[in-house]
Structure formats: C-alpha cells, structure tokens
Tab-separated table of C-alpha atoms and ligand atoms in Angstrom:
chain	number	residue	atom	x	y	z
A	1	MET	CA	-38.028	-39.461	-28.550
A	2	LEU	CA	-37.823	-41.240	-31.855
A	3	GLN	CA	-35.921	-44.428	-32.559
A	4	LYS	CA	-32.371	-43.975	-33.880
A	5	SER	CA	-33.149	-45.957	-37.031
A	6	VAL	CA	-36.040	-43.622	-37.878
A	7	VAL	CA	-34.030	-40.447	-37.167
A	8	GLU	CA	-31.248	-41.671	-39.481
A	9	LEU	CA	-33.713	-42.243	-42.295
A	10	LEU	CA	-35.384	-38.861	-41.697
A	11	ASN	CA	-32.009	-37.131	-41.828
A	12	ALA	CA	-31.112	-38.978	-45.020
A	13	GLN	CA	-34.420	-37.799	-46.471
A	14	ILE	CA	-33.413	-34.147	-45.945
A	15	ASN	CA	-30.460	-34.800	-48.205
A	16	LYS	CA	-32.619	-36.541	-50.821
A	17	GLU	CA	-35.101	-33.670	-50.879
A	18	LEU	CA	-32.313	-31.101	-51.230
A	19	PHE	CA	-30.764	-33.209	-53.973
A	20	SER	CA	-34.190	-33.205	-55.659
A	21	ALA	CA	-34.196	-29.408	-55.525
A	22	TYR	CA	-30.704	-29.381	-57.042
A	23	LEU	CA	-31.700	-31.857	-59.749
A	24	TYR	CA	-34.755	-29.841	-60.737
A	25	LEU	CA	-32.727	-26.644	-60.771
A	26	ASP	CA	-30.320	-28.316	-63.193
A	27	MET	CA	-33.293	-29.278	-65.365
A	28	ALA	CA	-34.553	-25.678	-65.186
A	29	ASP	CA	-31.116	-24.529	-66.358
A	30	PHE	CA	-31.245	-26.962	-69.292
A	31	TYR	CA	-34.547	-25.487	-70.439
A	32	ALA	CA	-33.358	-21.926	-69.786
A	33	SER	CA	-30.436	-22.554	-72.152
A	34	ALA	CA	-32.920	-23.707	-74.779
A	35	GLY	CA	-35.065	-20.583	-74.376
A	36	LEU	CA	-38.010	-22.549	-72.974
A	37	GLU	CA	-38.878	-20.229	-70.123
A	38	GLY	CA	-42.116	-21.988	-69.235
A	39	PHE	CA	-40.379	-25.334	-68.731
A	40	GLU	CA	-37.722	-23.458	-66.779
A	41	ASN	CA	-40.424	-21.896	-64.598
A	42	TRP	CA	-42.075	-25.253	-63.932
A	43	PHE	CA	-38.822	-26.820	-62.728
A	44	LYS	CA	-37.744	-23.799	-60.703
A	45	ILE	CA	-41.007	-24.022	-58.781
A	46	GLN	CA	-40.516	-27.764	-58.416
A	47	ALA	CA	-37.101	-27.046	-56.894
A	48	GLN	CA	-38.739	-24.663	-54.393
A	49	GLU	CA	-41.203	-27.379	-53.393
A	50	GLU	CA	-38.373	-29.825	-52.792
A	51	ARG	CA	-36.630	-27.327	-50.543
A	52	ASP	CA	-39.890	-27.019	-48.630
A	53	HIS	CA	-39.982	-30.796	-48.219
A	54	ALA	CA	-36.432	-30.776	-46.849
A	55	LEU	CA	-37.358	-28.079	-44.342
A	56	LEU	CA	-40.387	-30.073	-43.162
A	57	PHE	CA	-38.189	-33.096	-42.394
A	58	ARG	CA	-35.702	-30.818	-40.620
A	59	GLN	CA	-38.431	-29.245	-38.504
A	60	TYR	CA	-39.938	-32.610	-37.613
A	61	ILE	CA	-36.555	-33.894	-36.412
A	62	LEU	CA	-35.968	-30.734	-34.346
A	63	ASN	CA	-39.506	-30.783	-32.904
A	64	ASN	CA	-38.815	-34.251	-31.598
A	65	GLY	CA	-35.625	-33.208	-29.855
A	66	HIS	CA	-33.147	-34.810	-32.211
A	67	LYS	CA	-30.080	-33.505	-34.001
A	68	VAL	CA	-30.233	-32.598	-37.651
A	69	SER	CA	-27.229	-33.712	-39.667
A	70	LEU	CA	-26.676	-32.217	-43.084
A	71	GLY	CA	-24.491	-34.134	-45.522
A	72	ALA	CA	-22.966	-33.067	-48.833
A	73	ILE	CA	-25.362	-32.792	-51.728
A	74	ALA	CA	-24.329	-34.718	-54.832
A	75	ASP	CA	-23.681	-33.036	-58.173
A	76	PRO	CA	-26.997	-33.180	-60.063
A	77	SER	CA	-25.586	-32.278	-63.493
A	78	ARG	CA	-26.944	-34.416	-66.318
A	79	GLU	CA	-26.691	-34.413	-70.103
A	80	TYR	CA	-30.138	-34.385	-71.721
A	81	LYS	CA	-30.472	-35.557	-75.302
A	82	ASP	CA	-33.751	-33.761	-75.981
A	83	TYR	CA	-36.541	-31.762	-74.299
A	84	LYS	CA	-38.395	-34.892	-73.239
A	85	ALA	CA	-35.451	-36.436	-71.365
A	86	PRO	CA	-35.693	-34.281	-68.198
A	87	LEU	CA	-39.428	-35.005	-67.998
A	88	GLU	CA	-38.675	-38.737	-68.012
A	89	GLY	CA	-35.830	-38.204	-65.558
A	90	ALA	CA	-38.188	-36.355	-63.222
A	91	LEU	CA	-40.675	-39.251	-63.210
A	92	GLU	CA	-37.904	-41.746	-62.532
A	93	HIS	CA	-36.638	-39.564	-59.701
A	94	GLU	CA	-40.081	-39.163	-58.110
A	95	ARG	CA	-40.511	-42.946	-58.136
A	96	PHE	CA	-37.176	-43.181	-56.315
A	97	VAL	CA	-38.352	-40.642	-53.721
A	98	THR	CA	-41.609	-42.544	-53.251
A	99	GLU	CA	-39.602	-45.679	-52.503
A	100	SER	CA	-37.524	-43.723	-50.012
A	101	ILE	CA	-40.605	-42.391	-48.187
A	102	ASN	CA	-42.029	-45.919	-48.155
A	103	THR	CA	-38.830	-47.213	-46.573
A	104	ILE	CA	-39.121	-44.715	-43.685
A	105	TYR	CA	-42.796	-45.565	-43.330
A	106	THR	CA	-42.024	-49.268	-43.114
A	107	GLU	CA	-39.358	-48.682	-40.462
A	108	ALA	CA	-41.655	-46.392	-38.436
A	109	LEU	CA	-44.378	-49.027	-38.479
A	110	LYS	CA	-41.870	-51.713	-37.494
A	111	VAL	CA	-40.828	-49.809	-34.345
A	112	LYS	CA	-44.419	-48.684	-33.613
A	113	ASP	CA	-43.559	-45.022	-34.196
A	114	TYR	CA	-47.084	-43.924	-35.103
A	115	ARG	CA	-46.211	-40.238	-34.736
A	116	THR	CA	-43.780	-40.504	-37.630
A	117	VAL	CA	-46.262	-42.604	-39.579
A	118	GLN	CA	-48.780	-39.795	-39.228
A	119	PHE	CA	-46.190	-37.199	-40.279
A	120	LEU	CA	-45.286	-39.277	-43.319
A	121	ASP	CA	-48.900	-39.663	-44.413
A	122	TRP	CA	-48.717	-36.179	-45.960
A	123	PHE	CA	-45.659	-37.212	-47.969
A	124	VAL	CA	-47.279	-40.445	-49.122
A	125	LYS	CA	-50.130	-38.408	-50.609
A	126	GLU	CA	-47.720	-35.797	-51.951
A	127	GLN	CA	-45.720	-38.468	-53.769
A	128	GLY	CA	-48.885	-39.656	-55.484
A	129	GLU	CA	-49.357	-36.104	-56.776
A	130	GLU	CA	-45.700	-35.707	-57.711
A	131	GLU	CA	-45.712	-38.889	-59.792
A	132	LYS	CA	-48.968	-37.903	-61.482
A	133	ASN	CA	-47.600	-34.443	-62.339
A	134	ALA	CA	-44.483	-36.007	-63.849
A	135	GLU	CA	-46.581	-38.494	-65.855
A	136	ASP	CA	-48.900	-35.707	-67.032
A	137	ASN	CA	-45.933	-33.648	-68.216
A	138	ILE	CA	-44.644	-36.543	-70.320
A	139	ARG	CA	-48.117	-37.103	-71.796
A	140	LYS	CA	-48.496	-33.409	-72.631
A	141	TYR	CA	-45.097	-33.400	-74.291
A	142	GLU	CA	-45.973	-36.466	-76.351
A	143	LEU	CA	-49.190	-34.788	-77.476
A	144	PHE	CA	-47.981	-31.223	-78.015
A	145	GLY	CA	-44.177	-31.255	-77.917
A	146	ASP	CA	-43.668	-30.848	-81.672
A	147	GLY	CA	-43.343	-27.585	-83.562
A	148	LYS	CA	-45.907	-24.948	-82.682
A	149	GLY	CA	-47.303	-27.130	-79.916
A	150	LEU	CA	-44.035	-26.739	-78.031
A	151	PHE	CA	-44.601	-22.985	-77.832
A	152	MET	CA	-48.118	-23.496	-76.431
A	153	LEU	CA	-46.859	-26.086	-73.951
A	154	ASP	CA	-44.119	-23.722	-72.829
A	155	GLN	CA	-46.751	-21.042	-72.267
A	156	SER	CA	-48.871	-23.390	-70.168
A	157	PHE	CA	-45.862	-24.325	-68.010
A	158	MET	CA	-45.253	-20.618	-67.510
A	159	ALA	CA	-48.607	-20.409	-65.717
A	160	ARG	CA	-47.439	-22.577	-62.813
A	161	VAL	CA	-47.163	-20.574	-59.600
A	162	TYR	CA	-45.504	-21.483	-56.332
A	163	ALA	CA	-47.755	-22.609	-53.494
A	164	ALA	CA	-46.481	-23.244	-49.985
A	165	PRO	CA	-46.982	-26.812	-48.720
A	166	SER	CA	-50.290	-27.566	-47.005
A	167	LEU	CA	-48.400	-29.257	-44.175
A	168	ILE	CA	-47.239	-26.710	-41.604
A	169	LEU	CA	-44.904	-27.533	-38.721
A	170	ASP	CA	-44.145	-24.886	-36.127
B	1	LIG	FE1	-40.049	-34.133	-52.379
B	1	LIG	FE2	-40.678	-34.515	-55.381
B	1	LIG	O1	-40.565	-35.250	-53.682
C-alpha cells in the first residue's frame, strides 16, 4: 500500500503527462500547418512519449493496488508567434514537469515510500534528457533556423523515430 498523499500526486501526474501529449500534439499541428513536416514529426513522437509516461504512472498505481482516477485534460491550444515559440514553450513545460516529479519525490521521501522513490528515479533521469532535448532544439533553431537552414533542420527533425520507454512495468 502507498500513502494517500503519494497516490494523489501520482494520479495528478497521469493528467500532467496526458496534457503534455496534448500540448505537443498541438505544437505538431502548428508545424504541420506551416508545412514543416520534420518539426511536426518530432513533436508527434514527443506526444507518444508523453502518453507512455502517463501509462507508466497508471500501471504503477494499479500494481500497488490503488485506484486510478482520470480527470479532464485541459485545452492545450496556444497561439505561436513564430517557429521558435513552441520550442521555447516546450522547454518551459519540461521544467514544469521536472518540478512536478520533484514534488512527488519529496513527498515519497517524507513518508519513507522508497518503492515510489525508486520508481521515480527513472523519471528524474528522463526529465534531465527531456530538458536537454528542448534546450538543444532551441540552440539548433538559433543556429540554423533562418532561410535554407530551416529546410535542413526540418529534415533532421524528420529523422527522429519513436522508441518505447526503457522502463517496463508489467
Ligand atoms: Fe513526461 Fe516530457 O515529461
């Protein structure tokens, strides 16, 4: 059994991960409208990864004998002023998610729930990668986002392929 406070935070995290998927899908749509299929591809795959994260939290809650509660997912629609704006929005969002994971971690430590701490370790590492990816994308855009460089950058984003998460819960 897990502590109620931890289960509540884990359930809330499902919603945040699904919102992340929604947000990145909206960003993919923005780029699709602009004809930037590589950027679209990158964010569609990012959305898939976020769905995977949500499912991992769901499975962890179920594996520990608790009830999953799914709340409404907020409207992710945003207006983006240029091609760089979603990249900056993605970094800001990943920093928010990192804070959220840290909050669960802190609570788990407080109640001596070392099982959840161990589960969250994967997400702590993952968030480091997510933030770095978002920072790298902004840097690449700043270097190559103009004119012909944008075409090359779009091509490189097209090369991203989906990979299932390395964390597996049965
Ligand atoms: Fe699930 Fe991008 O954090």
